[in-house]
PDB file of C-alpha atoms in Angstrom:
ATOM      1  CA  MET A 204       3.114  -6.623 -14.021  1.00  0.00           C
ATOM      2  CA  ILE A 205       1.781  -9.594 -16.008  1.00  0.00           C
ATOM      3  CA  LEU A 206      -0.808 -12.000 -14.605  1.00  0.00           C
ATOM      4  CA  GLU A 207      -1.734 -15.361 -16.089  1.00  0.00           C
ATOM      5  CA  ILE A 208      -4.486 -17.493 -14.539  1.00  0.00           C
ATOM      6  CA  VAL A 209      -4.741 -21.038 -15.797  1.00  0.00           C
ATOM      7  CA  SER A 210      -7.443 -23.570 -14.849  1.00  0.00           C
ATOM      8  CA  PRO A 211      -7.863 -27.204 -15.904  1.00  0.00           C
ATOM      9  CA  GLU A 212     -10.155 -26.014 -18.717  1.00  0.00           C
ATOM     10  CA  ALA A 213      -8.092 -23.166 -20.218  1.00  0.00           C
ATOM     11  CA  THR A 214      -6.190 -19.946 -19.661  1.00  0.00           C
ATOM     12  CA  LEU A 215      -8.821 -17.771 -17.944  1.00  0.00           C
ATOM     13  CA  PHE A 216      -6.878 -14.511 -18.012  1.00  0.00           C
ATOM     14  CA  SER A 217      -3.580 -13.191 -19.324  1.00  0.00           C
ATOM     15  CA  GLY A 218      -2.727  -9.515 -19.188  1.00  0.00           C
ATOM     16  CA  GLU A 219      -1.220  -6.455 -17.506  1.00  0.00           C
ATOM     17  CA  VAL A 220      -2.452  -5.719 -13.961  1.00  0.00           C
ATOM     18  CA  THR A 221      -1.759  -3.179 -11.219  1.00  0.00           C
ATOM     19  CA  SER A 222      -2.126  -5.481  -8.212  1.00  0.00           C
ATOM     20  CA  VAL A 223      -3.277  -8.973  -7.284  1.00  0.00           C
ATOM     21  CA  SER A 224      -4.531 -10.244  -3.910  1.00  0.00           C
ATOM     22  CA  VAL A 225      -4.803 -13.962  -3.266  1.00  0.00           C
ATOM     23  CA  PRO A 226      -6.027 -16.288  -0.488  1.00  0.00           C
ATOM     24  CA  GLY A 227      -2.754 -17.886   0.634  1.00  0.00           C
ATOM     25  CA  ILE A 228      -2.790 -20.830   3.011  1.00  0.00           C
ATOM     26  CA  ASP A 229      -1.460 -18.548   5.768  1.00  0.00           C
ATOM     27  CA  GLY A 230      -3.796 -15.670   4.935  1.00  0.00           C
ATOM     28  CA  GLU A 231      -4.515 -13.222   2.160  1.00  0.00           C
ATOM     29  CA  PHE A 232      -1.653 -11.283   0.645  1.00  0.00           C
ATOM     30  CA  GLN A 233      -1.214  -8.691  -2.077  1.00  0.00           C
ATOM     31  CA  MET A 234       1.413  -8.332  -4.812  1.00  0.00           C
ATOM     32  CA  LEU A 235       2.390  -5.085  -6.502  1.00  0.00           C
ATOM     33  CA  SER A 236       4.954  -4.325  -9.181  1.00  0.00           C
ATOM     34  CA  ASN A 237       8.515  -5.343  -8.260  1.00  0.00           C
ATOM     35  CA  HIS A 238       7.374  -7.675  -5.467  1.00  0.00           C
ATOM     36  CA  ALA A 239       9.982 -10.147  -4.251  1.00  0.00           C
ATOM     37  CA  PRO A 240       9.784 -13.603  -5.875  1.00  0.00           C
ATOM     38  CA  ILE A 241       7.325 -15.933  -4.153  1.00  0.00           C
ATOM     39  CA  VAL A 242       5.761 -19.385  -4.481  1.00  0.00           C
ATOM     40  CA  SER A 243       2.598 -20.127  -2.505  1.00  0.00           C
ATOM     41  CA  LEU A 244      -0.255 -22.545  -2.162  1.00  0.00           C
ATOM     42  CA  LEU A 245      -3.703 -20.995  -2.432  1.00  0.00           C
ATOM     43  CA  THR A 246      -6.858 -21.939  -0.550  1.00  0.00           C
ATOM     44  CA  LYS A 247     -10.577 -21.335  -1.121  1.00  0.00           C
ATOM     45  CA  GLY A 248     -11.362 -17.663  -1.589  1.00  0.00           C
ATOM     46  CA  ASN A 249     -11.167 -14.890  -4.167  1.00  0.00           C
ATOM     47  CA  ILE A 250      -8.349 -13.727  -6.374  1.00  0.00           C
ATOM     48  CA  LYS A 251      -8.683  -9.938  -6.528  1.00  0.00           C
ATOM     49  CA  ILE A 252      -7.385  -8.431  -9.765  1.00  0.00           C
ATOM     50  CA  VAL A 253      -6.907  -4.677 -10.169  1.00  0.00           C
ATOM     51  CA  GLY A 254      -5.896  -2.998 -13.390  1.00  0.00           C
ATOM     52  CA  ASN A 255      -6.848  -0.559 -16.104  1.00  0.00           C
ATOM     53  CA  ASN A 256      -8.747  -1.742 -19.186  1.00  0.00           C
ATOM     54  CA  LEU A 257      -8.780  -5.405 -18.171  1.00  0.00           C
ATOM     55  CA  ALA A 258     -10.030  -7.648 -20.977  1.00  0.00           C
ATOM     56  CA  PHE A 259     -11.360 -11.146 -20.437  1.00  0.00           C
ATOM     57  CA  ALA A 260     -12.082 -13.767 -23.080  1.00  0.00           C
ATOM     58  CA  PRO A 261     -15.860 -13.725 -23.702  1.00  0.00           C
ATOM     59  CA  GLN A 262     -16.247 -17.403 -22.871  1.00  0.00           C
ATOM     60  CA  PHE A 263     -14.680 -16.912 -19.391  1.00  0.00           C
ATOM     61  CA  GLU A 264     -15.942 -13.424 -18.490  1.00  0.00           C
ATOM     62  CA  SER A 265     -18.842 -14.895 -16.468  1.00  0.00           C
ATOM     63  CA  LYS A 266     -16.346 -16.560 -14.057  1.00  0.00           C
ATOM     64  CA  PHE A 267     -15.190 -13.111 -12.850  1.00  0.00           C
ATOM     65  CA  ASP A 268     -17.210 -10.886 -10.508  1.00  0.00           C
ATOM     66  CA  LYS A 269     -16.936  -7.197 -11.429  1.00  0.00           C
ATOM     67  CA  ILE A 270     -16.524  -5.003  -8.356  1.00  0.00           C
ATOM     68  CA  ASP A 271     -15.925  -1.720 -10.233  1.00  0.00           C
ATOM     69  CA  ALA A 272     -14.437  -0.629 -13.575  1.00  0.00           C
ATOM     70  CA  ASN A 273     -10.911  -1.688 -12.551  1.00  0.00           C
ATOM     71  CA  THR A 274     -11.468  -4.471  -9.943  1.00  0.00           C
ATOM     72  CA  PHE A 275     -12.550  -8.073 -10.467  1.00  0.00           C
ATOM     73  CA  TYR A 276     -12.786 -11.170  -8.242  1.00  0.00           C
ATOM     74  CA  LEU A 277     -12.270 -14.742  -9.353  1.00  0.00           C
ATOM     75  CA  PRO A 278     -13.555 -17.360  -6.840  1.00  0.00           C
ATOM     76  CA  ILE A 279     -11.274 -20.400  -6.506  1.00  0.00           C
ATOM     77  CA  GLU A 280     -11.248 -23.623  -4.487  1.00  0.00           C
ATOM     78  CA  PHE A 281      -7.460 -24.052  -4.393  1.00  0.00           C
ATOM     79  CA  GLY A 282      -4.336 -23.403  -6.437  1.00  0.00           C
ATOM     80  CA  THR A 283      -0.678 -22.509  -6.649  1.00  0.00           C
ATOM     81  CA  LEU A 284       1.065 -19.242  -7.402  1.00  0.00           C
ATOM     82  CA  GLU A 285       4.516 -18.287  -8.620  1.00  0.00           C
ATOM     83  CA  LEU A 286       5.725 -14.695  -8.954  1.00  0.00           C
ATOM     84  CA  LYS A 287       9.070 -13.942 -10.542  1.00  0.00           C
ATOM     85  CA  ASP A 288      10.320 -10.948 -12.533  1.00  0.00           C
ATOM     86  CA  ASN A 289       6.936  -9.166 -12.418  1.00  0.00           C
ATOM     87  CA  LYS A 290       5.091 -12.162 -13.873  1.00  0.00           C
ATOM     88  CA  ILE A 291       2.491 -13.961 -11.776  1.00  0.00           C
ATOM     89  CA  ASN A 292       1.427 -17.448 -12.807  1.00  0.00           C
ATOM     90  CA  ILE A 293      -1.606 -18.870 -11.014  1.00  0.00           C
ATOM     91  CA  LEU A 294      -2.830 -22.422 -11.472  1.00  0.00           C
ATOM     92  CA  ALA A 295      -6.310 -22.477 -10.020  1.00  0.00           C
ATOM     93  CA  ASN A 296      -9.318 -24.706  -9.694  1.00  0.00           C
TER      94      ASN A 296
END
């Protein structure tokens, strides 16, 4: 599945991932491949990104907290998410 995270400054990440967990306004939820379409508001918390060989642009790598070789967190204040056809678009601040 493809994940794209965009902030007011730039596209922070775009690439293939295994799973994504986000802080939805009604609680945290996880998305895996072939998840049903969804649109959600996000609240303060961490976006958890899991995947193999994740690559971040050098200028934005410091924004992500590395948990292990395949897991990263991105702290956010708020945002929106849309998932459709195995592509997740997150607008985050």
